[in-house]
Coordinates of C-alpha atoms and ligand atoms in Angstrom, one line a residue:
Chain A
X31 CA 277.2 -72.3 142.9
X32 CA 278.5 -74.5 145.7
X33 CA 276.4 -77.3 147.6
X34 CA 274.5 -76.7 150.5
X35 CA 276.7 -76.8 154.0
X36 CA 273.3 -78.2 155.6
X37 CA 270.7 -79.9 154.9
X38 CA 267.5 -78.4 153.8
X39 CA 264.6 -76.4 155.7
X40 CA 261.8 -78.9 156.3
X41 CA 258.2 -77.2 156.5
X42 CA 255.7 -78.8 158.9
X43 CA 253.4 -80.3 157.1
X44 CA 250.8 -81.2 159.0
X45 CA 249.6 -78.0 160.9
X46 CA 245.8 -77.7 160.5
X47 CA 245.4 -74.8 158.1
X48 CA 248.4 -75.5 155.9
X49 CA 249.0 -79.2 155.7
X50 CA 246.7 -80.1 152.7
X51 CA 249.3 -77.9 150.7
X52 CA 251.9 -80.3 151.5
X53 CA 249.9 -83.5 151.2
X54 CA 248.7 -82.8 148.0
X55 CA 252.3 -82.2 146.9
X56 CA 253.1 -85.4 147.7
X57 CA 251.5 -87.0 145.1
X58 CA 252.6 -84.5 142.7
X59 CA 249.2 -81.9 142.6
X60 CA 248.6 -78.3 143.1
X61 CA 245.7 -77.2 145.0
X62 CA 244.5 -74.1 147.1
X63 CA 241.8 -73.9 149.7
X64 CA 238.1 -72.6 148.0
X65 CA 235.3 -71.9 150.0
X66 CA 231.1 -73.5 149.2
X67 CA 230.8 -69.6 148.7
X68 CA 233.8 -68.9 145.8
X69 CA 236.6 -67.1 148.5
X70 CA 240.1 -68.5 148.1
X71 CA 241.8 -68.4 150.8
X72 CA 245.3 -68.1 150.5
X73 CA 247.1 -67.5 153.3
X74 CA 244.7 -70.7 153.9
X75 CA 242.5 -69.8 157.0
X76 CA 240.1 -72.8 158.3
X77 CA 237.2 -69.7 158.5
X78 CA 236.3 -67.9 155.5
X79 CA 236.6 -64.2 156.0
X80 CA 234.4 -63.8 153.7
X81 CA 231.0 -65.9 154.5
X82 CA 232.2 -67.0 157.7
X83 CA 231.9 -70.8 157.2
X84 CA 234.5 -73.6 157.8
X85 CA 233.5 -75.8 155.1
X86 CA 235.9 -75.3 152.5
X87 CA 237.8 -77.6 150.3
X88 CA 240.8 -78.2 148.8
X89 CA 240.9 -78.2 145.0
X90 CA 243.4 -78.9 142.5
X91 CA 244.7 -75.9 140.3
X92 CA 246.5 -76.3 137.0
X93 CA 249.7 -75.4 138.0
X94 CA 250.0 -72.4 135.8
X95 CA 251.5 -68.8 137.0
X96 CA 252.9 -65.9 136.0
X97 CA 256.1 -63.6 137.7
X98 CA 255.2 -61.6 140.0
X99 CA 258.9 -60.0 141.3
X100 CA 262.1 -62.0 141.8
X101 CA 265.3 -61.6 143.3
X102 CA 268.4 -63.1 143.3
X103 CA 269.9 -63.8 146.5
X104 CA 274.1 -63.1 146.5
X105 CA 274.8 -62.5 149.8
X106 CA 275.4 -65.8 152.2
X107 CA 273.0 -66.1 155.2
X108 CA 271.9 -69.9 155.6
X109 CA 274.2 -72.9 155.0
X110 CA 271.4 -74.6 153.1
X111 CA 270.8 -72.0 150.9
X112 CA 274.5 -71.5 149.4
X113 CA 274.6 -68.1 147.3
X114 CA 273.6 -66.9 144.3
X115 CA 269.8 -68.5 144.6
X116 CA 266.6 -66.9 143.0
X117 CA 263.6 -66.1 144.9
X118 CA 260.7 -66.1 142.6
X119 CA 257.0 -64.7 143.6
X120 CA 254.2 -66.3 140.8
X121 CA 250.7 -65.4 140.6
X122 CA 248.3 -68.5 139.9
X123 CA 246.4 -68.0 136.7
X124 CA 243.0 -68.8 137.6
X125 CA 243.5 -67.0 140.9
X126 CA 245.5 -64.2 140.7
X127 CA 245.1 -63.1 143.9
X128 CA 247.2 -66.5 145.3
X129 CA 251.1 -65.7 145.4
X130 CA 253.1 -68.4 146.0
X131 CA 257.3 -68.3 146.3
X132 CA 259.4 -71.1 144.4
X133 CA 263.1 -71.0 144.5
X134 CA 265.7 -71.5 141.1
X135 CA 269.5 -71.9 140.8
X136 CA 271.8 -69.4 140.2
X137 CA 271.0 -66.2 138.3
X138 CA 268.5 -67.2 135.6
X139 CA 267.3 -64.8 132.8
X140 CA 263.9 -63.9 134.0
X141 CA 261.0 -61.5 132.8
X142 CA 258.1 -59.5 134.4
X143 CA 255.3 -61.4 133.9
X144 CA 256.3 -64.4 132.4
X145 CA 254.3 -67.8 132.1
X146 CA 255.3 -70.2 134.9
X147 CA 255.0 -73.7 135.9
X148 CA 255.0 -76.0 139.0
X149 CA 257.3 -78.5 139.6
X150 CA 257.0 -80.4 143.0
X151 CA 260.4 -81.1 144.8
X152 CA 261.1 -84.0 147.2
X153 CA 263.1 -82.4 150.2
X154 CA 262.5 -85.5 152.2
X155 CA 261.1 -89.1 151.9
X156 CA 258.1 -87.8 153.2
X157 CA 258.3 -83.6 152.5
X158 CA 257.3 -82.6 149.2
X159 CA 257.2 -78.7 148.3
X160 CA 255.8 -77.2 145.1
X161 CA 258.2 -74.8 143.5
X162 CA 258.2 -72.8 140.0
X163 CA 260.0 -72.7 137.2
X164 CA 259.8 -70.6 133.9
X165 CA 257.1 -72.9 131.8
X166 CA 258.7 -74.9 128.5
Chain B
X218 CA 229.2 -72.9 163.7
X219 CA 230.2 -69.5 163.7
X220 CA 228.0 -65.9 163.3
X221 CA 228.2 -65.2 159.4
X222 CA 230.0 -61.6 158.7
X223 CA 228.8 -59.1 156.4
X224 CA 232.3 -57.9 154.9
X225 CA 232.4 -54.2 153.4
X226 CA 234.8 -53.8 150.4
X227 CA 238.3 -52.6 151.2
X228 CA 236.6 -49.0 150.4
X229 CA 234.5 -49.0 153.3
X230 CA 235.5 -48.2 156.7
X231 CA 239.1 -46.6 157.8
X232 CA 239.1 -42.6 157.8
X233 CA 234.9 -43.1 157.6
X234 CA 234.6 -45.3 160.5
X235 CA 237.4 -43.3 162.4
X236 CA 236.1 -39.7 162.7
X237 CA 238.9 -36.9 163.7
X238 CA 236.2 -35.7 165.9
X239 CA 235.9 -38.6 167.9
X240 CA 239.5 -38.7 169.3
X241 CA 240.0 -34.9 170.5
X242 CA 243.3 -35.3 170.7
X243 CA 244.7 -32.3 168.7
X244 CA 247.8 -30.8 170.0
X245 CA 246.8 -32.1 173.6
X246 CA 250.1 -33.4 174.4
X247 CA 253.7 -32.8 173.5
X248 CA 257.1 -34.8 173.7
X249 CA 258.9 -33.1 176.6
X250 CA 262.3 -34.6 176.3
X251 CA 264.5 -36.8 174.2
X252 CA 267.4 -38.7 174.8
X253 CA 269.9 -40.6 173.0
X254 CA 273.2 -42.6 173.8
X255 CA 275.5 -43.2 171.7
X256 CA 274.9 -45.3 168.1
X257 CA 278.0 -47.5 168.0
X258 CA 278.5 -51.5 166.7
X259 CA 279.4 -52.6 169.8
X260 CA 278.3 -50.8 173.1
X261 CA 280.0 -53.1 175.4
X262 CA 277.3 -52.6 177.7
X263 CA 273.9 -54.2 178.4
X264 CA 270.4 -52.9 176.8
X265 CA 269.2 -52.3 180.3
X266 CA 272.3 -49.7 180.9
X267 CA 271.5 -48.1 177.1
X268 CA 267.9 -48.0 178.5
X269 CA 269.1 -46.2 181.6
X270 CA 271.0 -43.6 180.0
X271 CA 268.9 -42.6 177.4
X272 CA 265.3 -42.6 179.8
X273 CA 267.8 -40.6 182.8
X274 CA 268.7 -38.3 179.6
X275 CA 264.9 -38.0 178.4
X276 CA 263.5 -37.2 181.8
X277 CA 266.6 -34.4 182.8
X278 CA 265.9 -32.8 179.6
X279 CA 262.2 -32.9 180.6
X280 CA 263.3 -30.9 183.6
X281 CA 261.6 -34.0 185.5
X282 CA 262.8 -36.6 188.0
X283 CA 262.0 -40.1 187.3
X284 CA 259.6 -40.2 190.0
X285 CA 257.6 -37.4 188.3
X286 CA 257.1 -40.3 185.2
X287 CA 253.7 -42.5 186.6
X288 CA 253.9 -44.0 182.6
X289 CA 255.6 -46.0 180.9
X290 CA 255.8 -47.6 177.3
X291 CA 258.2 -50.6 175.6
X292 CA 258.4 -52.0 172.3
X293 CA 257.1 -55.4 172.1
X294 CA 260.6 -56.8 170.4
X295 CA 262.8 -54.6 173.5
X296 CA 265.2 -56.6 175.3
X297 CA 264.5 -54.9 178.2
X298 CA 261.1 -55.0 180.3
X299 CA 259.5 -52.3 181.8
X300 CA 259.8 -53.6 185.4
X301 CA 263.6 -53.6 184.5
X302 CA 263.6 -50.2 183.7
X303 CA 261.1 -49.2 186.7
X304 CA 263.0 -51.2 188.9
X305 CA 266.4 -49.4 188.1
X306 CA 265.6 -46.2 187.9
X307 CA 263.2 -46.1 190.9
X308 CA 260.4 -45.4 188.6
X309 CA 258.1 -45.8 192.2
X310 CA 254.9 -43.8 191.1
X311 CA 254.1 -46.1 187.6
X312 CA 250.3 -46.3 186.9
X313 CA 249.8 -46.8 183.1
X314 CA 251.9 -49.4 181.1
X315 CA 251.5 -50.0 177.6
X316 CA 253.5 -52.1 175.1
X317 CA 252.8 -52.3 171.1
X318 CA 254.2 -53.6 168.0
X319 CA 255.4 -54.5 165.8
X320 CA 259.1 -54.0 165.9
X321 CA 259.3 -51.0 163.9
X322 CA 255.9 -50.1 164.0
X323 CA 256.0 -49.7 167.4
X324 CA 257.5 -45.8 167.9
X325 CA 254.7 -43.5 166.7
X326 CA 252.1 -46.0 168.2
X327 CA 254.2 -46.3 171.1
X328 CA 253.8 -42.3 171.8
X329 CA 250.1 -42.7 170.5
X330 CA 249.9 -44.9 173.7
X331 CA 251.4 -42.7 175.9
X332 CA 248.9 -40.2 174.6
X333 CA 245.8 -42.0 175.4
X334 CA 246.9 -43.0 178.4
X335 CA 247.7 -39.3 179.8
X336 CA 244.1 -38.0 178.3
X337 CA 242.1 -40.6 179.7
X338 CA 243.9 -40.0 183.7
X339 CA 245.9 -42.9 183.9
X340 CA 249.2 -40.9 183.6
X341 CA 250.9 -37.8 183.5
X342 CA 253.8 -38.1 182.6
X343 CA 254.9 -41.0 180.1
X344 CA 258.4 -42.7 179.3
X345 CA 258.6 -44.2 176.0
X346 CA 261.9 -46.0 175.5
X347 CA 263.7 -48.3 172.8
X348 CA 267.2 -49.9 173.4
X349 CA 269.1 -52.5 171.5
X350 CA 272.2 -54.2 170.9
X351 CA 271.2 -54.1 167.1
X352 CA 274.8 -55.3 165.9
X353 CA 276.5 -56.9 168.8
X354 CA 273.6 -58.9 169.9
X355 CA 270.2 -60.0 168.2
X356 CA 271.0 -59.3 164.6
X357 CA 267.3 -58.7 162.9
X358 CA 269.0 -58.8 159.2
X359 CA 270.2 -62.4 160.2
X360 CA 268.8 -65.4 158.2
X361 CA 265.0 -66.0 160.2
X362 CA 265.6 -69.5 161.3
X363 CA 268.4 -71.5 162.7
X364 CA 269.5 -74.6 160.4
X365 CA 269.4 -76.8 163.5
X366 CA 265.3 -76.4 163.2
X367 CA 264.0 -80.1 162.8
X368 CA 260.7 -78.3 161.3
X369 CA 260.3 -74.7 160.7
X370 CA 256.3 -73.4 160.7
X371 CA 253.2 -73.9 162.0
X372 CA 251.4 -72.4 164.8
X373 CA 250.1 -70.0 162.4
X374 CA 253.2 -68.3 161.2
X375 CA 252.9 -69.4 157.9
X376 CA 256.7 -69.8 157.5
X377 CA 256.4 -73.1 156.3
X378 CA 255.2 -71.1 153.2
X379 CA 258.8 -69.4 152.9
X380 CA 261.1 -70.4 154.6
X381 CA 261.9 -73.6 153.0
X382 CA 262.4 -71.4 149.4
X383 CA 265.5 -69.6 151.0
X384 CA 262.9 -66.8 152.1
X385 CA 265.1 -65.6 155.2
X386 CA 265.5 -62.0 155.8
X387 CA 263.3 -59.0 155.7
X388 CA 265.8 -57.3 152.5
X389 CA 264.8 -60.5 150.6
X390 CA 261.0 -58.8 150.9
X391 CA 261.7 -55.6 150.2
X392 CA 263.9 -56.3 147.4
X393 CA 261.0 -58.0 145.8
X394 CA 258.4 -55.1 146.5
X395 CA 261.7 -53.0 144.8
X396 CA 261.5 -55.2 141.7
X397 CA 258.0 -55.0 141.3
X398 CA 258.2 -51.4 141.7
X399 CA 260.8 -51.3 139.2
X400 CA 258.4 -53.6 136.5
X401 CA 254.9 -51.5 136.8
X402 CA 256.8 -47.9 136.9
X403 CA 260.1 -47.7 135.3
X404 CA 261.9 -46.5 138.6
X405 CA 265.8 -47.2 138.0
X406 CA 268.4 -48.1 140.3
X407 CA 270.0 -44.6 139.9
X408 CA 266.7 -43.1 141.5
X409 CA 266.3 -45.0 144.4
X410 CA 270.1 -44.5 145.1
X411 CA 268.9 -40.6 145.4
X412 CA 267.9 -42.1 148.9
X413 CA 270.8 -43.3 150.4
X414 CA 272.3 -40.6 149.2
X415 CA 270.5 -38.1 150.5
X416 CA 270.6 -39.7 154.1
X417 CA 274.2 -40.1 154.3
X418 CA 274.5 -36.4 153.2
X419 CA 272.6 -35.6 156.4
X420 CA 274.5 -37.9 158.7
X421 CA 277.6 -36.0 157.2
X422 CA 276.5 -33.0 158.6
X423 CA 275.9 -34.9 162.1
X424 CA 278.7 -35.9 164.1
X425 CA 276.8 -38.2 166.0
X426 CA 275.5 -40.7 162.9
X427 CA 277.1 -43.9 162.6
X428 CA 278.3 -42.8 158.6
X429 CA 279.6 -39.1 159.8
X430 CA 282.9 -38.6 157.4
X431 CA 281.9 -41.2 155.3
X432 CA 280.6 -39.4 152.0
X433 CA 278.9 -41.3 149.6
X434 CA 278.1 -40.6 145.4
X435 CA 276.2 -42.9 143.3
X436 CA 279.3 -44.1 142.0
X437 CA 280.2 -45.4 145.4
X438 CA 276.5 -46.6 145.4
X439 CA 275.9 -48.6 142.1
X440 CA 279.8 -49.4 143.0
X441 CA 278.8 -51.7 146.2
X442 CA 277.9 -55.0 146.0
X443 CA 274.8 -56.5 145.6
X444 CA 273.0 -58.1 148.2
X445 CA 269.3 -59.6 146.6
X446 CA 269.1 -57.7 144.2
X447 CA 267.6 -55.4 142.9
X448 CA 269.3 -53.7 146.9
X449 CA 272.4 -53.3 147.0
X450 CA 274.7 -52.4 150.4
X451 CA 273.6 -49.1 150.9
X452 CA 270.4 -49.7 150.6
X453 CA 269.7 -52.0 153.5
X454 CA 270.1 -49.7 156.9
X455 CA 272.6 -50.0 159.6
X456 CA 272.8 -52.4 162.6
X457 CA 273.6 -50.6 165.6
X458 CA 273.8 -50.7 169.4
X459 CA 271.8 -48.0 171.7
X460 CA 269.0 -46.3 172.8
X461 CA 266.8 -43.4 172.6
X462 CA 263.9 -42.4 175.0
X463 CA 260.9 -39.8 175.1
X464 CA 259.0 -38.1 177.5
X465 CA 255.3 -37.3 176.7
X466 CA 252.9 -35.3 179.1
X467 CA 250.2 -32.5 178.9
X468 CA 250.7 -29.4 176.4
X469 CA 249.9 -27.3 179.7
X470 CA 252.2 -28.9 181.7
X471 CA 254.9 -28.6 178.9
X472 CA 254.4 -24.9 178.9
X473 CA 256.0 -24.7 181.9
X474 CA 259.2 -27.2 181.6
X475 CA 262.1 -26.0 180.1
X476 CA 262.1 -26.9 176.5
X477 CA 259.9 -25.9 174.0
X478 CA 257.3 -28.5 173.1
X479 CA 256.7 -30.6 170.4
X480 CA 252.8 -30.7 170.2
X481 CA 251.9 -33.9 169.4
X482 CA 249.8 -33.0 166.5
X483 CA 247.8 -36.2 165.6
X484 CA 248.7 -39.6 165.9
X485 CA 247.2 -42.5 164.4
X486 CA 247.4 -46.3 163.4
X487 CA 246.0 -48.3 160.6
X488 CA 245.9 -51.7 159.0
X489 CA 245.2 -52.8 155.5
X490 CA 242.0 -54.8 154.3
X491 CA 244.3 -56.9 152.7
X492 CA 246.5 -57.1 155.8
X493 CA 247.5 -61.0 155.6
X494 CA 247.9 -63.8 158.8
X495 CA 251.3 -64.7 159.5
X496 CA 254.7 -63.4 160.1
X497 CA 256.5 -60.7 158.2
X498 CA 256.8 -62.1 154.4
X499 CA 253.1 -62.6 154.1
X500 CA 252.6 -59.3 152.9
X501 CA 253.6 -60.4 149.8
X502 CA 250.2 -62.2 149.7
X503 CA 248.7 -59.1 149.3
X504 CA 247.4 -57.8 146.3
X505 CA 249.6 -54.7 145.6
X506 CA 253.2 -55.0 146.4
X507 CA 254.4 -51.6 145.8
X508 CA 251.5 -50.2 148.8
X509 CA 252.5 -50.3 152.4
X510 CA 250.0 -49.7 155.4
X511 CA 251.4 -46.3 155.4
X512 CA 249.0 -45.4 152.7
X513 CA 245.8 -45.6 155.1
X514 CA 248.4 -44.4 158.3
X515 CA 248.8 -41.7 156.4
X516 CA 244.6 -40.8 155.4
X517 CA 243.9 -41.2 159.1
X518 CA 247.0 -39.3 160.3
X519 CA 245.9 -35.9 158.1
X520 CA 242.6 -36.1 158.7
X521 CA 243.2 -36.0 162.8
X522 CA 245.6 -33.6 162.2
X523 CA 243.2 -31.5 159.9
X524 CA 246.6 -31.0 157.3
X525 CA 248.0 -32.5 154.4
X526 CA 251.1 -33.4 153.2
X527 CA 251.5 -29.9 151.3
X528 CA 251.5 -28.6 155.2
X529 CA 254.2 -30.5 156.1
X530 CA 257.6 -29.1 156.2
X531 CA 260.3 -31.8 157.0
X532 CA 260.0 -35.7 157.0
X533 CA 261.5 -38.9 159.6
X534 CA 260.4 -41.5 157.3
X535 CA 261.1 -45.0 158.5
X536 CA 263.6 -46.0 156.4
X537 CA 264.8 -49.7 157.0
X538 CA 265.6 -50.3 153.5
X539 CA 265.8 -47.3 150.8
X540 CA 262.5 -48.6 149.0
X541 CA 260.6 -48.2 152.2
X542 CA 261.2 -44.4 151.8
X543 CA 260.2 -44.5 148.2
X544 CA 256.6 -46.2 148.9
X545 CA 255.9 -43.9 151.5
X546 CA 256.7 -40.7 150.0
X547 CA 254.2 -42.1 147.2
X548 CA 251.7 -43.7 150.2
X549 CA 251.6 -40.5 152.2
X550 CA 251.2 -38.3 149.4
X551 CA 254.1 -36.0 148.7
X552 CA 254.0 -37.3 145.2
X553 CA 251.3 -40.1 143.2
X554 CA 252.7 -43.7 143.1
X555 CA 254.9 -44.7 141.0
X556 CA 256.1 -41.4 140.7
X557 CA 258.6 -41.8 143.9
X558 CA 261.6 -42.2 141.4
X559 CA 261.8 -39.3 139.5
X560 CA 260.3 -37.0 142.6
X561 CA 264.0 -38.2 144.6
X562 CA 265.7 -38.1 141.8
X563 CA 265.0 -34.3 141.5
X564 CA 266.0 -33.6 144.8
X565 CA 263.0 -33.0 146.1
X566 CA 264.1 -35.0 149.9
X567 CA 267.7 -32.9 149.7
X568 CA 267.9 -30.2 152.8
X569 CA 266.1 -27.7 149.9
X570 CA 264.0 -29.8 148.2
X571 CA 259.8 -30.1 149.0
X572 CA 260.4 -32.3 151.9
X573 CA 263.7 -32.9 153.3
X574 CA 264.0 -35.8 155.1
X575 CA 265.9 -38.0 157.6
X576 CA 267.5 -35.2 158.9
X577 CA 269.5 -36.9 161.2
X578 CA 271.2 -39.8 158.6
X579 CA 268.0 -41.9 159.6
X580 CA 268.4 -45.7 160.0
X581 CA 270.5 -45.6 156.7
X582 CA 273.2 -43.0 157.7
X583 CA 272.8 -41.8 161.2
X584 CA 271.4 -45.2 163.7
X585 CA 268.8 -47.9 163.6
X586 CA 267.2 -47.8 166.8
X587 CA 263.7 -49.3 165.4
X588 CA 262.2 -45.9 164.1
X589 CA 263.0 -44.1 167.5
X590 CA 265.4 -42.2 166.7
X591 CA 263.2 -41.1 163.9
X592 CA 260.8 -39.0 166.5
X593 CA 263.8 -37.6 168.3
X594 CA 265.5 -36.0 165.5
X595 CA 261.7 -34.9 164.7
X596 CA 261.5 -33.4 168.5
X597 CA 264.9 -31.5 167.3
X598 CA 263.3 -30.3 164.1
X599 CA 260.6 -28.5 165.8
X600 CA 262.6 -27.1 168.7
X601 CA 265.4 -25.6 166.0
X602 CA 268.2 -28.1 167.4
X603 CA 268.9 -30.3 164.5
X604 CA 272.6 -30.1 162.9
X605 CA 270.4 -29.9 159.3
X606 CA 267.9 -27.8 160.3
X607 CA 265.1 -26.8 158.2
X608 CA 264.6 -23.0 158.5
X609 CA 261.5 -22.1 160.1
X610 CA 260.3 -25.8 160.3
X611 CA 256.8 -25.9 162.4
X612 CA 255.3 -28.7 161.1
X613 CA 257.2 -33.0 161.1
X614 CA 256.0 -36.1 160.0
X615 CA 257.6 -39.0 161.6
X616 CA 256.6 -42.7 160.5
X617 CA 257.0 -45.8 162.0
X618 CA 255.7 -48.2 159.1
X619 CA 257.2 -51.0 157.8
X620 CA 255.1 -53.6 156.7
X621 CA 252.9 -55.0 158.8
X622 CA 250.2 -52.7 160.5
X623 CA 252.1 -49.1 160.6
X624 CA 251.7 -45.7 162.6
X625 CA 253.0 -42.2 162.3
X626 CA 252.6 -39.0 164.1
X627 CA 252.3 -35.4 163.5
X628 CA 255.1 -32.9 165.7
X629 CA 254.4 -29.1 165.3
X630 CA 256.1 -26.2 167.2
X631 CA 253.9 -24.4 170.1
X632 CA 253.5 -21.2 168.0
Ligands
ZN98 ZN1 233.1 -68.5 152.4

């Protein structure tokens, strides 16, 4: 696997229904957006579509998954994403329903279902990301 | 503070809500005339001129002039607008114009427009058009953002949720709906190739398909190289330049022009509950991965067309990638889920299987042209014109659902 030709793909961080995602990475925690009345919302939305309030919260999650689906990526598109790269979709474990995407090296030996982790990786002085890796 | 909302459980509403009976639309209208330019990699000419050709072909084959059309309808992701197209081709008498979207979703819905538009006065006779320079200019299988972006997200398109994971490109999502397909029910890489396959044997019989004289086997199949896997080359559809355009008016009127019609069965549109904010990749937020909006497309579709799929005798299905095909054949019914690999695999979508489909080479052997093409080759189907013609084919289902909200449409012959 070669190096990057470009530098990476910064998110914004600080739009209004996604930030806290990033900030909480930061300083290294997992959390997901949980309604007063029990909805997650994940694709965060500031109103529930469930109760119809705007008064949720951000709360930390362990940090446990599983594998969802994977694939690894072999043809070239993006200079900062130099080929092969594996795209992996995990399911949180106390919400299943949350599906988040976490990227690993190369072609790694990977199985439906598997226990994952979080790991959070620094892209820039101030841009932390979560990402997943098979859990040790 | 905003009005609390009383949500009913994905089971409610859809096909309950939607009666067949309020939209009397049954075999009201009919696609009058097609066109098509050529499907090339590099048309040398603008999307306006492809426009041109294909709506001038369209409306002659109507048996029309284009200032008989008062309607028009674009695709939201067409290059071209409709006061180009109105402008150019002296389109003087427009009263009704519609857009929709989508992308891909757009075609079926796009006719579904014309429809409503036409039984509710506002026109009489519609144009419904898509052009692109698919390979020589705006490339939709390139990577989604440039690497010159100082920030990518925000606004909500949820990208900053993908993107930044190497997330870039539409066969990046199927391939992991594929995989997951692949985990829960078994289906093998030598079944879905039964797609691709099958396609390219049509556009083989079709000199005017991008793949015509370029016969394919599994070997050369499993043989290509991988792109994310588990898709390999031939599973992702081509990128081409050109256009194809319909004309849509009354089933009376048609009865009177010079080609037989294709009665516009039913049409219909549908979300999911579980539909998901956000640009493109957020469907794999929802729950199922292996279910695409073609599943409630399809409930709506038969009941307004008061069939099922057992009525149906040859298939357009909106084949972007080959695992789109395989989820729709399972989401519209022609076999249960997870049961689309072994129902390709025994030939059931070849020329004498169940339900042929893609009879033209679809985007995977004969064009992409955004699902269009798709309705035209169905318009051939049901006046006896297509170069794999299904023997005594009255009924066609054409779809125009990727993932995001999807429609699809019911042609039949006026017999
Ligand atoms: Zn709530």
């Amino acid at each position: 696997m070669s190096e990057p030709e470009a530098p990476p793909l910064l998110p914004v961080t600080d739009d209004h229904d996604t930030g806290p995602l990033f900030e909480a990475a930061a300083r290294g925690e997992l959390v997901v957006r949980v309604c007063a009345c029990g909805e997650v919302s994940h694709l965060p939305t500031s109103y529930c579509r469930r109760c119809g309030s705007s008064e949720g919260t951000w709360r930390p999650v362990s940090g446990r998954a599983t594998l969802l689906s994977w694939t690894t990526v072999t043809h070239q598109l993006h200079p900062a994403f130099p080929t092969p790269y594996t795209i992996v979709l995990v399911s949180l474990e106390e919400h299943p329903q949350v599906h988040m995407f976490g990227q690993l090296a190369g072609t790694p030996d990977l199985t439906a279902d598997q226990p994952m982790e979080v790991w959070f990786q620094q892209l820039a002085e101030d841009v932390a990301i979560p990402q997943w890796r098979p859990a040790g | 503070m905003f009005r609390k909302v009383q949500r009913q459980g994905p089971a409610a509403g859809r096909v309950a809500g939607v009666s067949a009976e309020l939209y009397d639309h049954r075999d009201r209208c009919a696609i009058v005339g097609i066109g098509a330019t050529e499907f090339s990699k590099d048309s040398g000419r603008s999307t306006l001129t492809l426009a041109v050709e294909a709506s001038l072909e369209a409306i002659g084959d109507a048996g029309l002039v284009p200032i008989d059309i008062d309607g028009i309808v674009r695709c939201d992701m067409d290059d071209v607008r409709t006061s180009d197209l109105i402008h150019t081709l002296g389109l003087d008498n427009i009263s009704y114009l519609g857009e929709n979207g989508p992308g891909g979703v757009a075609p079926a819905a796009m006719v579904g427009q014309a429809v409503a538009a036409i039984l509710s006065g506002q026109a009489t006779a519609v144009l419904v058009y898509r052009s692109l320079n698919g390979r020589s200019g705006r490339r939709y299988g390139a990577a989604s953002q440039a690497s010159d972006a100082p920030r990518v997200g925000g606004n909500g398109t949820y990208d900053e949720y993908w993107l930044p994971y190497g997330l870039q490109t539409p066969g990046q999502c199927f391939a992991l709906m594929a995989r997951r397909h692949m985990i829960d029910f078994g289906t093998t890489p030598d079944q879905l190739g039964r797609i691709p396959i099958a396609c390219r044997n049509r556009a083989n019989a079709n000199p005017a398909a991008q793949m015509h004289g370029r016969p394919m086997g599994l070997d050369d199949y499993l043989g290509a190289r991988m792109i994310s896997d588990p898709l390999r080359l031939f599973d992702f559809c081509l990128e081409t330049d050109g256009a194809n355009a319909l004309v849509v008016t009354t089933a009376e009127r048609a009865r009177d022009l010079p080609r037989p019609p294709a009665l516009i069965r039913a049409v219909a549109q549908a979300s999911l509950p579980d539909v998901q904010p956000g640009n493109f990749y957020s469907v794999l937020m929802r729950e199922s991965l292996t279910t695409l909006p073609a599943a409630p497309v399809g409930r709506l579709l038969f009941e307004r067309a008061g069939l099922g799929p057992d009525d149906i005798d040859v298939a357009q299905l909106y084949d972007c990638f080959s695992i789109t095909v395989l989820l729709q054949l399972e989401d519209y019914g022609f076999c249960a889920k997870g049961e689309g690999g072994s129902f390709v695999a025994d030939g059931s979508i070849e020329l004498d299987g169940s339900i042929p489909i893609n009879t033209a080479g679809g985007h995977l052997s004969e064009g992409y042209i955004h699902g269009m093409n798709h309705i035209v080759e169905g318009v051939r189907q049901i006046r006896g014109t297509s170069t794999n013609q299904v023997p005594g084919a009255e009924t066609c289902l054409v779809t125009s659902t990727a993932l995001p909200p999807g429609s699809a449409l019911i042609l039949r012959g006026d017999g």
